[in-house]
XYZ file of C-alpha atoms in Angstrom:
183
model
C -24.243 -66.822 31.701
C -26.240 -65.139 34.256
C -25.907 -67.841 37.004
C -22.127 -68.509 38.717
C -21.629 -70.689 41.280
C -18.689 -69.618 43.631
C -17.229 -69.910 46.995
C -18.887 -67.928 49.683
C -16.703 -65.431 51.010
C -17.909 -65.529 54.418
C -18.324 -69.722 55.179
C -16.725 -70.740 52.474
C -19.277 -73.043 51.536
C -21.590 -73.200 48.161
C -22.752 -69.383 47.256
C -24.872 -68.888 43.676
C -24.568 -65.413 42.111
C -27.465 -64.676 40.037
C -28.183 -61.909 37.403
C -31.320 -61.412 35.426
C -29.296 -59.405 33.035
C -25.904 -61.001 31.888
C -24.929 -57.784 29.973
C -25.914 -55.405 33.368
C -24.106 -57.197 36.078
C -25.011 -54.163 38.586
C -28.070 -56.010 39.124
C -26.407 -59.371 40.410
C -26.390 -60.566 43.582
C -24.853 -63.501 46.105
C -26.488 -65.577 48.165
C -25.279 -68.704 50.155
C -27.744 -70.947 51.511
C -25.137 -72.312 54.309
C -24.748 -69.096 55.909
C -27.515 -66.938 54.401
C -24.775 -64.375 53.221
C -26.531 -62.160 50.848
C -24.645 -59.187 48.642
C -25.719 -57.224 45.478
C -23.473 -55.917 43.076
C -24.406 -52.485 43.250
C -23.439 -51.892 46.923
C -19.893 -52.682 45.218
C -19.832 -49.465 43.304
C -17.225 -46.632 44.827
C -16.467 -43.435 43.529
C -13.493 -41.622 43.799
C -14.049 -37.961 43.816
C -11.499 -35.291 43.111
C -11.122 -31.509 42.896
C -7.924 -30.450 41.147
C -8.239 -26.480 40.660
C -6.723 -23.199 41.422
C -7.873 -20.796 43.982
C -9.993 -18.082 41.961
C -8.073 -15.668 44.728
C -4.581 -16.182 45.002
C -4.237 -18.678 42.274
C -2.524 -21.712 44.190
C -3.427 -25.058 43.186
C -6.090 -26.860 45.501
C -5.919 -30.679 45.352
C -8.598 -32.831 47.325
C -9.614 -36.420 46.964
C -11.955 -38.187 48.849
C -11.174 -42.315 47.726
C -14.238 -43.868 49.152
C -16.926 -42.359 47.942
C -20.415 -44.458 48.286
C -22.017 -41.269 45.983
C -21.582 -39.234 43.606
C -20.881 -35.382 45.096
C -21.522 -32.528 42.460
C -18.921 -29.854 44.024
C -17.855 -28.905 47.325
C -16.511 -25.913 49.337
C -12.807 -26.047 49.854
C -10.870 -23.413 51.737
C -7.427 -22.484 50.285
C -5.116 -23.384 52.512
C -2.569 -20.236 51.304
C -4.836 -17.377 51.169
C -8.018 -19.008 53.201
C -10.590 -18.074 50.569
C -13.739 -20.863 50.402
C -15.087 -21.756 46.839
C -17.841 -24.288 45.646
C -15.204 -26.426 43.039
C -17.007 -29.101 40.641
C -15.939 -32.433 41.384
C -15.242 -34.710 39.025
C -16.983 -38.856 40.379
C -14.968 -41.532 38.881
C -17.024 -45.558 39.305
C -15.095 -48.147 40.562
C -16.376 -51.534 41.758
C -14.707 -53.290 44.867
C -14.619 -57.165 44.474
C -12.714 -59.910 46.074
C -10.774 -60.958 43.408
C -11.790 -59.555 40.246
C -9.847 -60.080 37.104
C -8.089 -63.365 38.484
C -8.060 -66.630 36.848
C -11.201 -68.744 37.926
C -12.981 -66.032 39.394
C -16.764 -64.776 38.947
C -16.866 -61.660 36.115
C -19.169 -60.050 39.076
C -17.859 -59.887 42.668
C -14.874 -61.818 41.614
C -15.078 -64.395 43.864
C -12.963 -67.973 43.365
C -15.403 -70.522 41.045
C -16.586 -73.655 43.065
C -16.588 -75.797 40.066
C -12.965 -76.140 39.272
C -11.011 -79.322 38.598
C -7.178 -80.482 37.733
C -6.843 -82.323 34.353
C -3.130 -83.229 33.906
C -1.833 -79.993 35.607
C -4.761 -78.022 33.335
C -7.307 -76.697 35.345
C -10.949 -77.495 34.503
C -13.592 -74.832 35.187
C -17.281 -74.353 34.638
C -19.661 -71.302 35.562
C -22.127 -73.277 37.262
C -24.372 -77.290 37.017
C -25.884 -76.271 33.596
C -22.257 -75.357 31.881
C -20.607 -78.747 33.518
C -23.763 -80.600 31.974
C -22.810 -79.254 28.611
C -19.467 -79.558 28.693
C -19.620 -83.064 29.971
C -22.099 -83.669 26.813
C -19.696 -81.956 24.429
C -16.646 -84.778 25.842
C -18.647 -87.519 25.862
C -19.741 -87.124 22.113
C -18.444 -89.446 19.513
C -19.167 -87.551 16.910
C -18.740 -83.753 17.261
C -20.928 -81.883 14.800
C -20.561 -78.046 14.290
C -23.881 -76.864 15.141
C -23.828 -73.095 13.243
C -21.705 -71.809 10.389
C -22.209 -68.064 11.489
C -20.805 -67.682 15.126
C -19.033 -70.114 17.456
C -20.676 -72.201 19.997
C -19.442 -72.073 23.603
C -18.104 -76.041 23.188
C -16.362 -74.957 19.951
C -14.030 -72.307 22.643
C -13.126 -74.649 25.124
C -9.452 -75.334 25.534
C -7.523 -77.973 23.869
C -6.460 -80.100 26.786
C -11.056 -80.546 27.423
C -11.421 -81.422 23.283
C -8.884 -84.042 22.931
C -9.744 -87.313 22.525
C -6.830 -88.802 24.199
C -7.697 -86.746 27.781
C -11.569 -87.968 27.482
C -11.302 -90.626 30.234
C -9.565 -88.003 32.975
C -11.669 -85.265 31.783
C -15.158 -86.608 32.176
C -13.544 -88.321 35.428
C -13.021 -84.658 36.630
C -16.462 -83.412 35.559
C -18.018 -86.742 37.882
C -15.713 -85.489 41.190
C -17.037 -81.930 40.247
C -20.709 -82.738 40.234
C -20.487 -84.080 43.399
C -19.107 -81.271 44.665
């Protein structure tokens, strides 16, 4: 998937996060047509950089953090705060991203924003990444006859969750997927 469409976190209205790469999602970004609200992934990258060491001096242990960082710092010169002495200590840079959301159910894998296309299905909730991945799962429902396709690898149809392949939850589920695209 390199396309996800989402909620924009500024209007609240239709965003579409797009990534040329699926596999380097550093090089995604958000846009919203409503509100022209435009974001890349890589100004979500943080570093947190730390210096945990003892004075070359007196030997006390210097400790200094810096959460925030938008770069990566090599070393710095910290003064001892028991016997005043300034070094240059190596700092070690570890990445973080900063998201909205990320890591919650029905949220982008990117910026982790809340997924526009969601729907209830008898207290199961219905999601899709964005119009292509509705279309196919609405295909996949609608199918009398469901072939397997591959013998070597599962399809993304062949994953979805019980309560989408029954037969008996057909009706309500492709009446979900209708409400959806209309969204």
């Amino acid at each position: 998937m390199n396309e996800f469409i989402v909620d924009c976190p500024k209007c609240q209205h239709e965003a579409v996060i797009s990534a040329d790469d699926p596999y380097w999602p550093k090089n995604a970004r958000l846009a919203c047509n409503h509100c022209n609200h435009l974001e890349k992934a890589i100004d979500l990258i943080f570093y947190k950089v730390s210096v945990r060491a003892h004075c070359d001096n007196c030997g006390k242990g210097i400790n200094k953090i810096i959460p925030h960082s938008k770069e990566k710092v090599d070393g710095f010169a910290i003064s001892c705060a028991a016997c005043g002495a300034t070094r240059i200590y190596r700092a070690r840079n570890e990445e973080y991203t900063r998201s909205y959301g990320k890591g919650l159910d029905g949220a982008d894998p990117v910026f982790g924003l809340p997924l526009r296309l969601q729907g209830d299905v008898k207290g199961n909730i219905l999601r899709a990444y964005n119009r292509l991945h509705l279309r196919e799962i609405k295909n996949y429902v609608k199918a009398k006859l469901r072939e397997r396709q591959t013998t070597t690898h599962t399809t993304m149809v062949e994953r979805l969750p019980t309560f989408i392949t029954e037969a008996k939850n057909r009706e309500v589920v492709l009446k979900a997927i209708e409400k959806m695209e209309r969204l």
